[in-house]
Amino acid sequence: MTGPARATRRISVRDRTWAPFRTVYAFGRLRLPSPDDVRDLLLRLAEVEPQHPLLCVLEPTSAGPRLRSQAVSGAAVLAAHLDRVLAVTDETDPAALCDRLQADPVHDLAVALVLGLDPASDPASDPASDPASDPASDPAEREGCLAGSIAHAVGDGATKNRWLLGIAQLDLDLLRTPEQPRLPLVQAAWRTWGRRPQHAVAAVRAALPLGPGTEPTSEPRVPGPVGAPVTRSVLLPQAVVDAVRAERDRTGTSASVAALLMARTAAALAAEGISSAGCKVMADCRGSLGGAPVSGNFATGPWLDVDPTDAAALGAALKRVTAAGVPLVLLGAVTVRTGLRAALGRVGVVDVVGLPGEGRAARVDGPVPQRLTLSYQGRTGFERLPWTEPTEARAVIAAEPDGPGGVTVAFAAGPAGLEVDASFYPTVTDPGAVERALAAVAASGAPAEGIAV
């Protein structure tokens, strides 16, 4: 017999590595469910999984954050929580909603959702409209934008993409946490090296060094608190991506399309003075589990000691570290490090980050390292979202950069092409320089095709 749900839910040590970060997503030109229908979906979720992050607040502890369910303390507490989780606005521009969510002060919500509903799509705004005259229409559906700000500690892109798809489609199964393999990191290591332990030693060696000895630095543009990050975006239509692929095939280069586009972006940033000693490239480790579902975080970013503007070198380095299992080594290493810090935090030896965004109050009064992080998501599932016009779809991903001088670039495939989103702190990095770099990336593919935002 199943007992009552516990009020708190532990966040795994592996996931607590990401406690300082949040990611903002915004999808434009969607057919959206009504706020009441989304709320009903979350109430149904509370019945079957009351400790789901959507129904929890983040609570700081000496060992890092944990989740406290708002679904086990009565209907009034849950209703008040859903009032905070789900906001409604008439802003339908994905970039504007990203700016708004990124600029929000630190808060304790694991997930915050926004439905940006276009007033013109409200049937009540057109007295001549008659939903009964069109049996295929759903009077509850509205056009607009779905946005979400999600604490990284509760899930990486693979997890968050599934939740947002579930919200847009009112699909409870997509929200529910799938059955998890026991000790997934241990299982992944066993599957990868169990019969070849010597290869694990080689992977550890290949993971070194973990970063550069020296890094280029930037002076803050506005000395003081680091503040909130911002994101600038460009959409590369599918014709541009296809042209890059055709060029690769014609020239016979060994670099993948992803490596070519990442290198072009790094080169455009470097031309604007935003350089980096090597780069980090995010890699999903779920393949090490043979396709078993893993919620939370199961990705990490190995540092590549290469010129990120050189597509061939970047692609070769990424293939090399992936084949060696370096991302899995790093995932294990950062998990151990986070576990040690949690143990020290419990006895008061170190301070452990409590809630995402606490670092925004830190002052930047001198030079800070410039760091480039690249994240390429070729298979996002975004094509399954209920777009009103797929060729005009926008999917903006606003990450939290790696430090005040960091720039994180997310590449995400969607039905209209490839979205390239660069996130950074404007207190250090010049927004104009980033905008010019993204415009150059669009122009390098097909001058008439790039659509800068």
CSV table of C-alpha atoms in Angstrom, one decimal:
chain,number,residue,atom,x,y,z
A,1,MET,CA,0.0,0.0,0.0
A,2,THR,CA,1.4,3.4,-1.0
A,3,GLY,CA,1.7,5.9,1.9
A,4,PRO,CA,1.2,9.6,1.8
A,5,ALA,CA,3.5,11.6,-0.4
A,6,ARG,CA,6.5,13.2,1.5
A,7,ALA,CA,6.5,17.0,1.7
A,8,THR,CA,10.2,17.2,0.5
A,9,ARG,CA,12.0,15.6,-2.4
A,10,ARG,CA,15.8,15.3,-2.5
A,11,ILE,CA,17.6,16.6,-5.6
A,12,SER,CA,20.2,14.1,-6.6
A,13,VAL,CA,23.9,15.0,-6.1
A,14,ARG,CA,24.3,14.8,-9.9
A,15,ASP,CA,21.6,17.4,-10.4
A,16,ARG,CA,22.8,19.7,-7.6
A,17,THR,CA,25.9,20.4,-9.7
A,18,TRP,CA,23.7,22.8,-11.7
A,19,ALA,CA,22.1,24.6,-8.8
A,20,PRO,CA,23.3,28.1,-9.7
A,21,PHE,CA,21.7,28.0,-13.2
A,22,ARG,CA,18.4,28.6,-14.8
A,23,THR,CA,17.4,28.2,-18.5
A,24,VAL,CA,14.6,30.2,-20.2
A,25,TYR,CA,12.7,28.8,-23.2
A,26,ALA,CA,10.2,30.7,-25.4
A,27,PHE,CA,8.3,29.3,-28.4
A,28,GLY,CA,6.4,31.6,-30.7
A,29,ARG,CA,3.5,31.2,-33.1
A,30,LEU,CA,1.8,28.3,-31.2
A,31,ARG,CA,-1.8,27.2,-30.8
A,32,LEU,CA,-2.0,27.3,-27.1
A,33,PRO,CA,-4.4,25.8,-24.6
A,34,SER,CA,-6.3,28.0,-22.3
A,35,PRO,CA,-4.9,28.9,-18.9
A,36,ASP,CA,-7.7,27.0,-17.2
A,37,ASP,CA,-6.8,23.9,-19.2
A,38,VAL,CA,-3.1,24.2,-18.2
A,39,ARG,CA,-4.1,24.6,-14.6
A,40,ASP,CA,-6.4,21.5,-14.8
A,41,LEU,CA,-3.5,19.6,-16.3
A,42,LEU,CA,-1.3,20.5,-13.3
A,43,LEU,CA,-4.0,19.5,-10.9
A,44,ARG,CA,-4.2,16.1,-12.6
A,45,LEU,CA,-0.4,15.9,-12.3
A,46,ALA,CA,-0.7,16.6,-8.5
A,47,GLU,CA,-2.9,13.6,-8.2
A,48,VAL,CA,-0.4,11.2,-9.7
A,49,GLU,CA,3.0,12.8,-9.0
A,50,PRO,CA,2.7,15.4,-6.2
A,51,GLN,CA,6.5,15.8,-5.9
A,52,HIS,CA,6.9,16.7,-9.6
A,53,PRO,CA,9.2,19.9,-9.9
A,54,LEU,CA,6.3,21.8,-11.5
A,55,LEU,CA,4.5,21.4,-8.1
A,56,CYS,CA,7.4,22.3,-5.9
A,57,VAL,CA,9.4,25.2,-4.6
A,58,LEU,CA,13.2,25.1,-4.2
A,59,GLU,CA,14.3,25.2,-0.6
A,60,PRO,CA,17.9,26.0,0.3
A,61,THR,CA,19.7,23.7,2.7
A,62,SER,CA,23.3,23.5,3.9
A,63,ALA,CA,24.0,20.8,1.3
A,64,GLY,CA,22.3,22.5,-1.6
A,65,PRO,CA,18.7,22.9,-2.7
A,66,ARG,CA,15.9,20.4,-2.3
A,67,LEU,CA,12.3,20.4,-3.5
A,68,ARG,CA,9.3,21.0,-1.3
A,69,SER,CA,6.0,19.9,-2.7
A,70,GLN,CA,3.1,22.3,-2.6
A,71,ALA,CA,0.6,19.6,-3.6
A,72,VAL,CA,0.6,17.8,-0.2
A,73,SER,CA,-0.4,20.7,2.0
A,74,GLY,CA,-4.0,21.1,1.0
A,75,ALA,CA,-5.9,22.6,-1.9
A,76,ALA,CA,-5.4,26.2,-0.9
A,77,VAL,CA,-1.6,25.9,-0.8
A,78,LEU,CA,-1.6,24.1,-4.2
A,79,ALA,CA,-3.9,26.8,-5.7
A,80,ALA,CA,-1.7,29.6,-4.5
A,81,HIS,CA,1.4,27.8,-5.9
A,82,LEU,CA,-0.2,27.4,-9.3
A,83,ASP,CA,-1.1,31.1,-9.3
A,84,ARG,CA,2.7,31.7,-9.0
A,85,VAL,CA,3.7,29.0,-11.5
A,86,LEU,CA,1.4,30.1,-14.4
A,87,ALA,CA,1.3,33.7,-15.6
A,88,VAL,CA,-0.7,35.0,-18.5
A,89,THR,CA,0.3,38.0,-20.6
A,90,ASP,CA,-0.5,39.5,-24.0
A,91,GLU,CA,3.2,39.6,-24.9
A,92,THR,CA,3.7,37.2,-27.8
A,93,ASP,CA,7.3,37.9,-28.9
A,94,PRO,CA,9.6,35.0,-27.7
A,95,ALA,CA,12.7,37.3,-27.4
A,96,ALA,CA,10.8,39.8,-25.2
A,97,LEU,CA,9.5,37.0,-23.0
A,98,CYS,CA,13.0,35.6,-22.6
A,99,ASP,CA,14.3,39.1,-21.6
A,100,ARG,CA,11.5,39.4,-19.1
A,101,LEU,CA,12.1,36.0,-17.5
A,102,GLN,CA,15.9,36.4,-17.5
A,103,ALA,CA,15.5,39.8,-15.8
A,104,ASP,CA,13.3,38.4,-13.0
A,105,PRO,CA,14.8,38.6,-9.5
A,106,VAL,CA,15.9,35.4,-7.8
A,107,HIS,CA,12.9,33.3,-6.8
A,108,ASP,CA,12.3,29.9,-5.5
A,109,LEU,CA,10.1,28.3,-8.2
A,110,ALA,CA,11.6,25.3,-9.8
A,111,VAL,CA,9.5,26.0,-12.9
A,112,ALA,CA,7.8,29.3,-13.9
A,113,LEU,CA,5.5,29.3,-17.0
A,114,VAL,CA,4.1,32.1,-19.1
A,115,LEU,CA,1.3,31.9,-21.7
A,116,GLY,CA,1.6,34.9,-24.0
A,117,LEU,CA,-1.8,35.0,-25.6
A,118,ASP,CA,-2.5,37.1,-28.7
A,119,PRO,CA,-5.6,39.2,-28.0
A,120,ALA,CA,-6.5,39.1,-31.7
A,121,SER,CA,-6.9,35.3,-31.5
A,122,ASP,CA,-9.5,35.5,-28.7
A,123,PRO,CA,-12.9,34.5,-30.2
A,124,ALA,CA,-14.6,36.9,-27.9
A,125,SER,CA,-12.7,39.8,-29.6
A,126,ASP,CA,-14.6,39.1,-32.9
A,127,PRO,CA,-18.3,39.4,-32.4
A,128,ALA,CA,-18.8,37.9,-35.9
A,129,SER,CA,-17.0,34.7,-35.1
A,130,ASP,CA,-19.0,31.6,-34.4
A,131,PRO,CA,-17.0,28.6,-33.2
A,132,ALA,CA,-20.0,26.3,-34.0
A,133,SER,CA,-19.7,27.1,-37.7
A,134,ASP,CA,-16.3,25.4,-37.7
A,135,PRO,CA,-16.4,22.0,-36.1
A,136,ALA,CA,-12.6,21.6,-36.4
A,137,SER,CA,-11.9,24.7,-34.3
A,138,ASP,CA,-11.4,24.6,-30.6
A,139,PRO,CA,-12.7,27.8,-28.9
A,140,ALA,CA,-10.3,27.2,-26.0
A,141,GLU,CA,-7.3,27.4,-28.2
A,142,ARG,CA,-5.5,30.7,-28.6
A,143,GLU,CA,-2.4,31.8,-30.6
A,144,GLY,CA,0.6,33.0,-28.9
A,145,CYS,CA,3.9,32.2,-27.1
A,146,LEU,CA,4.7,29.6,-24.5
A,147,ALA,CA,7.7,30.5,-22.2
A,148,GLY,CA,9.3,28.8,-19.2
A,149,SER,CA,12.0,29.6,-16.8
A,150,ILE,CA,13.3,26.3,-15.3
A,151,ALA,CA,16.0,25.7,-12.7
A,152,HIS,CA,18.8,23.6,-14.2
A,153,ALA,CA,18.9,21.5,-11.1
A,154,VAL,CA,15.6,19.8,-12.0
A,155,GLY,CA,16.5,18.9,-15.5
A,156,ASP,CA,18.7,19.4,-18.6
A,157,GLY,CA,17.4,20.1,-22.1
A,158,ALA,CA,16.1,16.6,-22.7
A,159,THR,CA,14.0,16.8,-19.6
A,160,LYS,CA,12.7,20.3,-20.0
A,161,ASN,CA,11.9,19.9,-23.7
A,162,ARG,CA,9.6,17.0,-22.8
A,163,TRP,CA,7.8,19.1,-20.0
A,164,LEU,CA,7.2,22.1,-22.3
A,165,LEU,CA,5.8,19.8,-25.0
A,166,GLY,CA,3.5,18.3,-22.4
A,167,ILE,CA,2.2,21.7,-21.4
A,168,ALA,CA,1.6,22.8,-25.0
A,169,GLN,CA,-0.2,19.5,-25.9
A,170,LEU,CA,-1.9,19.0,-22.5
A,171,ASP,CA,-0.2,15.6,-22.4
A,172,LEU,CA,0.0,14.3,-18.8
A,173,ASP,CA,2.3,11.4,-19.8
A,174,LEU,CA,4.9,13.8,-21.1
A,175,LEU,CA,5.0,15.6,-17.8
A,176,ARG,CA,5.3,12.4,-15.6
A,177,THR,CA,8.7,11.2,-14.6
A,178,PRO,CA,9.5,8.0,-16.5
A,179,GLU,CA,10.7,4.9,-14.8
A,180,GLN,CA,14.4,5.5,-14.0
A,181,PRO,CA,17.2,3.0,-14.1
A,182,ARG,CA,18.8,2.5,-10.7
A,183,LEU,CA,22.1,4.3,-10.3
A,184,PRO,CA,22.2,5.5,-13.9
A,185,LEU,CA,25.7,6.9,-13.7
A,186,VAL,CA,27.1,3.6,-12.4
A,187,GLN,CA,25.2,1.7,-15.0
A,188,ALA,CA,26.4,4.0,-17.8
A,189,ALA,CA,30.0,3.5,-16.6
A,190,TRP,CA,29.6,-0.3,-16.4
A,191,ARG,CA,28.1,-0.4,-19.9
A,192,THR,CA,30.9,1.7,-21.2
A,193,TRP,CA,34.0,0.3,-19.5
A,194,GLY,CA,32.8,-2.8,-17.5
A,195,ARG,CA,34.6,-5.2,-19.9
A,196,ARG,CA,37.4,-2.8,-20.8
A,197,PRO,CA,38.5,-1.1,-17.6
A,198,GLN,CA,41.7,0.0,-19.2
A,199,HIS,CA,39.6,2.2,-21.5
A,200,ALA,CA,38.3,4.0,-18.4
A,201,VAL,CA,41.9,5.0,-17.5
A,202,ALA,CA,42.4,6.2,-21.0
A,203,ALA,CA,39.2,8.3,-20.8
A,204,VAL,CA,40.4,9.9,-17.6
A,205,ARG,CA,43.7,10.8,-19.2
A,206,ALA,CA,41.9,12.2,-22.3
A,207,ALA,CA,39.8,14.4,-20.0
A,208,LEU,CA,42.8,16.3,-18.9
A,209,PRO,CA,43.4,19.1,-18.7
A,210,LEU,CA,40.0,20.2,-17.5
A,211,GLY,CA,40.6,23.8,-18.6
A,212,PRO,CA,43.1,26.2,-20.0
A,213,GLY,CA,46.1,27.4,-17.9
A,214,THR,CA,45.4,31.0,-18.9
A,215,GLU,CA,42.3,32.6,-20.4
A,216,PRO,CA,41.6,35.9,-22.2
A,217,THR,CA,39.9,38.4,-19.9
A,218,SER,CA,37.4,41.3,-20.2
A,219,GLU,CA,37.0,44.4,-18.2
A,220,PRO,CA,33.5,45.0,-16.9
A,221,ARG,CA,31.6,47.6,-19.0
A,222,VAL,CA,29.6,48.5,-15.9
A,223,PRO,CA,31.5,47.7,-12.6
A,224,GLY,CA,29.2,46.5,-9.9
A,225,PRO,CA,26.8,43.5,-9.5
A,226,VAL,CA,27.0,41.1,-12.4
A,227,GLY,CA,23.2,41.4,-12.8
A,228,ALA,CA,20.9,39.4,-15.1
A,229,PRO,CA,22.0,37.7,-18.4
A,230,VAL,CA,20.4,38.6,-21.7
A,231,THR,CA,20.1,36.7,-24.9
A,232,ARG,CA,20.4,37.7,-28.6
A,233,SER,CA,19.2,35.4,-31.3
A,234,VAL,CA,19.3,34.7,-35.0
A,235,LEU,CA,17.3,32.2,-37.1
A,236,LEU,CA,19.1,30.4,-39.8
A,237,PRO,CA,16.3,29.1,-42.2
A,238,GLN,CA,16.6,25.5,-43.2
A,239,ALA,CA,17.8,26.6,-46.7
A,240,VAL,CA,20.9,28.0,-45.0
A,241,VAL,CA,21.6,24.8,-43.0
A,242,ASP,CA,21.1,22.8,-46.2
A,243,ALA,CA,23.6,25.1,-48.0
A,244,VAL,CA,26.2,24.4,-45.2
A,245,ARG,CA,25.6,20.7,-45.6
A,246,ALA,CA,25.9,20.9,-49.4
A,247,GLU,CA,29.2,22.8,-49.0
A,248,ARG,CA,30.5,20.2,-46.6
A,249,ASP,CA,29.7,17.4,-49.1
A,250,ARG,CA,31.2,19.3,-52.0
A,251,THR,CA,34.5,20.1,-50.2
A,252,GLY,CA,34.8,16.7,-48.6
A,253,THR,CA,35.6,18.1,-45.2
A,254,SER,CA,35.5,15.8,-42.2
A,255,ALA,CA,33.7,18.4,-40.1
A,256,SER,CA,30.0,17.8,-39.3
A,257,VAL,CA,27.4,20.5,-40.1
A,258,ALA,CA,27.2,21.1,-36.3
A,259,ALA,CA,31.0,21.7,-36.1
A,260,LEU,CA,30.9,24.0,-39.2
A,261,LEU,CA,28.1,26.2,-37.7
A,262,MET,CA,29.7,26.2,-34.2
A,263,ALA,CA,33.0,27.3,-35.7
A,264,ARG,CA,31.4,30.0,-37.8
A,265,THR,CA,29.8,31.4,-34.7
A,266,ALA,CA,33.0,31.3,-32.7
A,267,ALA,CA,34.8,33.0,-35.5
A,268,ALA,CA,32.2,35.7,-35.7
A,269,LEU,CA,32.4,36.3,-32.0
A,270,ALA,CA,36.2,36.4,-32.1
A,271,ALA,CA,36.0,39.0,-34.9
A,272,GLU,CA,34.1,41.2,-32.4
A,273,GLY,CA,36.8,40.7,-29.7
A,274,ILE,CA,34.9,37.9,-27.8
A,275,SER,CA,37.5,35.2,-27.8
A,276,SER,CA,38.1,32.1,-25.7
A,277,ALA,CA,40.9,29.7,-24.8
A,278,GLY,CA,39.4,26.6,-26.3
A,279,CYS,CA,35.7,26.0,-25.6
A,280,LYS,CA,33.2,23.8,-23.8
A,281,VAL,CA,30.8,21.7,-25.9
A,282,MET,CA,27.8,20.2,-24.1
A,283,ALA,CA,27.4,16.5,-24.6
A,284,ASP,CA,24.5,14.2,-23.6
A,285,CYS,CA,25.6,11.0,-21.9
A,286,ARG,CA,22.2,9.2,-22.2
A,287,GLY,CA,23.6,7.1,-25.1
A,288,SER,CA,25.8,5.3,-22.6
A,289,LEU,CA,22.6,3.8,-21.1
A,290,GLY,CA,21.4,2.3,-24.4
A,291,GLY,CA,18.4,4.5,-24.7
A,292,ALA,CA,17.1,4.1,-21.1
A,293,PRO,CA,15.2,7.3,-20.0
A,294,VAL,CA,16.9,9.5,-17.5
A,295,SER,CA,15.2,12.6,-16.0
A,296,GLY,CA,17.1,15.4,-14.4
A,297,ASN,CA,20.6,16.1,-15.8
A,298,PHE,CA,22.7,13.6,-17.7
A,299,ALA,CA,24.9,15.9,-19.8
A,300,THR,CA,28.1,17.8,-19.3
A,301,GLY,CA,30.5,20.0,-21.2
A,302,PRO,CA,34.1,18.8,-21.8
A,303,TRP,CA,36.6,21.5,-22.4
A,304,LEU,CA,38.3,21.1,-25.8
A,305,ASP,CA,41.8,22.4,-26.2
A,306,VAL,CA,41.4,23.6,-29.8
A,307,ASP,CA,40.8,26.7,-31.8
A,308,PRO,CA,37.0,26.9,-31.7
A,309,THR,CA,37.0,28.8,-35.0
A,310,ASP,CA,38.6,25.8,-36.8
A,311,ALA,CA,35.7,23.6,-37.8
A,312,ALA,CA,37.9,20.6,-38.7
A,313,ALA,CA,39.8,20.7,-35.4
A,314,LEU,CA,36.6,21.3,-33.4
A,315,GLY,CA,34.8,18.4,-35.0
A,316,ALA,CA,37.8,16.1,-34.6
A,317,ALA,CA,38.2,17.0,-31.0
A,318,LEU,CA,34.6,16.4,-30.2
A,319,LYS,CA,34.6,13.0,-31.9
A,320,ARG,CA,37.7,12.0,-30.1
A,321,VAL,CA,36.5,12.9,-26.6
A,322,THR,CA,33.0,11.4,-27.3
A,323,ALA,CA,34.5,8.1,-28.5
A,324,ALA,CA,36.8,7.9,-25.4
A,325,GLY,CA,33.9,8.5,-23.0
A,326,VAL,CA,35.2,11.8,-21.7
A,327,PRO,CA,31.8,13.3,-21.1
A,328,LEU,CA,30.9,10.4,-18.9
A,329,VAL,CA,34.2,10.8,-16.9
A,330,LEU,CA,33.4,14.5,-16.4
A,331,LEU,CA,29.8,13.8,-15.3
A,332,GLY,CA,31.2,11.4,-12.7
A,333,ALA,CA,33.9,13.8,-11.6
A,334,VAL,CA,31.6,16.8,-11.1
A,335,THR,CA,29.1,14.6,-9.3
A,336,VAL,CA,31.8,13.5,-6.8
A,337,ARG,CA,32.9,17.1,-6.4
A,338,THR,CA,29.3,18.2,-5.7
A,339,GLY,CA,28.9,15.4,-3.2
A,340,LEU,CA,32.1,16.4,-1.4
A,341,ARG,CA,30.9,20.0,-1.2
A,342,ALA,CA,27.5,18.9,0.1
A,343,ALA,CA,29.2,16.9,2.8
A,344,LEU,CA,31.4,19.9,3.8
A,345,GLY,CA,28.4,22.2,3.6
A,346,ARG,CA,26.5,20.0,6.1
A,347,VAL,CA,29.2,20.6,8.7
A,348,GLY,CA,29.6,24.3,7.9
A,349,VAL,CA,33.0,24.2,6.2
A,350,VAL,CA,31.9,25.7,2.9
A,351,ASP,CA,28.9,27.6,1.7
A,352,VAL,CA,26.8,25.8,-0.9
A,353,VAL,CA,24.7,27.6,-3.5
A,354,GLY,CA,21.1,27.6,-2.4
A,355,LEU,CA,18.9,29.0,-5.2
A,356,PRO,CA,19.5,29.7,-8.9
A,357,GLY,CA,20.7,33.2,-9.6
A,358,GLU,CA,22.2,34.0,-6.2
A,359,GLY,CA,25.5,34.9,-8.0
A,360,ARG,CA,23.8,37.9,-9.7
A,361,ALA,CA,24.6,40.0,-6.6
A,362,ALA,CA,28.3,39.3,-6.8
A,363,ARG,CA,30.4,42.3,-7.8
A,364,VAL,CA,32.5,42.5,-11.0
A,365,ASP,CA,35.1,45.2,-10.5
A,366,GLY,CA,38.1,43.8,-12.4
A,367,PRO,CA,39.0,41.5,-15.3
A,368,VAL,CA,37.0,38.3,-15.7
A,369,PRO,CA,37.7,35.3,-17.9
A,370,GLN,CA,36.1,35.1,-21.3
A,371,ARG,CA,34.6,31.6,-21.7
A,372,LEU,CA,32.7,30.1,-24.7
A,373,THR,CA,30.2,27.3,-24.2
A,374,LEU,CA,28.5,25.7,-27.2
A,375,SER,CA,25.4,23.5,-27.0
A,376,TYR,CA,24.1,22.0,-30.3
A,377,GLN,CA,20.7,20.2,-30.1
A,378,GLY,CA,20.0,18.7,-33.5
A,379,ARG,CA,17.0,16.6,-32.2
A,380,THR,CA,14.8,18.8,-30.0
A,381,GLY,CA,11.3,17.4,-30.7
A,382,PHE,CA,10.3,21.0,-31.3
A,383,GLU,CA,8.6,20.0,-34.6
A,384,ARG,CA,6.0,18.3,-32.5
A,385,LEU,CA,4.8,21.6,-30.9
A,386,PRO,CA,1.5,22.9,-32.1
A,387,TRP,CA,2.8,25.6,-34.4
A,388,THR,CA,0.3,27.8,-36.2
A,389,GLU,CA,2.8,28.3,-39.1
A,390,PRO,CA,5.9,26.1,-38.9
A,391,THR,CA,7.8,28.2,-41.4
A,392,GLU,CA,7.6,31.1,-39.0
A,393,ALA,CA,8.3,29.2,-35.8
A,394,ARG,CA,10.7,30.7,-33.2
A,395,ALA,CA,12.2,28.7,-30.4
A,396,VAL,CA,14.6,30.8,-28.2
A,397,ILE,CA,16.8,29.1,-25.6
A,398,ALA,CA,18.3,31.5,-23.1
A,399,ALA,CA,21.0,29.9,-21.0
A,400,GLU,CA,22.9,31.1,-18.0
A,401,PRO,CA,26.6,31.8,-19.0
A,402,ASP,CA,29.6,30.2,-17.4
A,403,GLY,CA,30.7,33.2,-15.3
A,404,PRO,CA,30.4,36.9,-15.8
A,405,GLY,CA,32.6,37.0,-18.9
A,406,GLY,CA,31.0,33.8,-20.4
A,407,VAL,CA,29.0,33.5,-23.6
A,408,THR,CA,26.9,30.4,-24.0
A,409,VAL,CA,25.6,29.7,-27.5
A,410,ALA,CA,22.6,27.3,-28.0
A,411,PHE,CA,21.9,25.9,-31.4
A,412,ALA,CA,18.5,24.3,-31.6
A,413,ALA,CA,16.8,22.7,-34.6
A,414,GLY,CA,13.2,23.6,-35.3
A,415,PRO,CA,10.7,23.5,-38.1
A,416,ALA,CA,11.8,26.8,-39.5
A,417,GLY,CA,15.5,26.1,-39.4
A,418,LEU,CA,18.3,26.5,-36.8
A,419,GLU,CA,17.9,28.9,-33.9
A,420,VAL,CA,21.2,30.3,-32.7
A,421,ASP,CA,20.9,32.0,-29.3
A,422,ALA,CA,23.8,33.7,-27.5
A,423,SER,CA,23.4,34.4,-23.8
A,424,PHE,CA,25.8,36.7,-21.9
A,425,TYR,CA,26.0,39.3,-19.1
A,426,PRO,CA,25.8,42.9,-20.6
A,427,THR,CA,27.7,44.2,-17.6
A,428,VAL,CA,30.8,42.6,-19.2
A,429,THR,CA,30.0,41.7,-22.8
A,430,ASP,CA,28.8,44.3,-25.3
A,431,PRO,CA,25.4,43.4,-26.7
A,432,GLY,CA,26.2,45.3,-29.9
A,433,ALA,CA,29.2,43.0,-30.5
A,434,VAL,CA,27.1,39.9,-30.0
A,435,GLU,CA,24.4,41.2,-32.4
A,436,ARG,CA,27.0,42.0,-35.1
A,437,ALA,CA,28.5,38.5,-34.6
A,438,LEU,CA,25.1,36.8,-35.1
A,439,ALA,CA,24.3,38.9,-38.1
A,440,ALA,CA,27.7,37.8,-39.6
A,441,VAL,CA,26.8,34.1,-38.9
A,442,ALA,CA,23.5,34.6,-40.8
A,443,ALA,CA,25.2,36.4,-43.7
A,444,SER,CA,28.0,33.8,-44.0
A,445,GLY,CA,25.3,31.1,-44.8
A,446,ALA,CA,23.2,33.1,-47.3
A,447,PRO,CA,23.1,36.9,-47.1
A,448,ALA,CA,19.5,37.1,-48.1
A,449,GLU,CA,18.3,34.4,-45.7
A,450,GLY,CA,19.5,35.3,-42.2
A,451,ILE,CA,16.8,36.8,-40.0
A,452,ALA,CA,18.4,38.6,-37.1
A,453,VAL,CA,16.5,39.5,-34.0
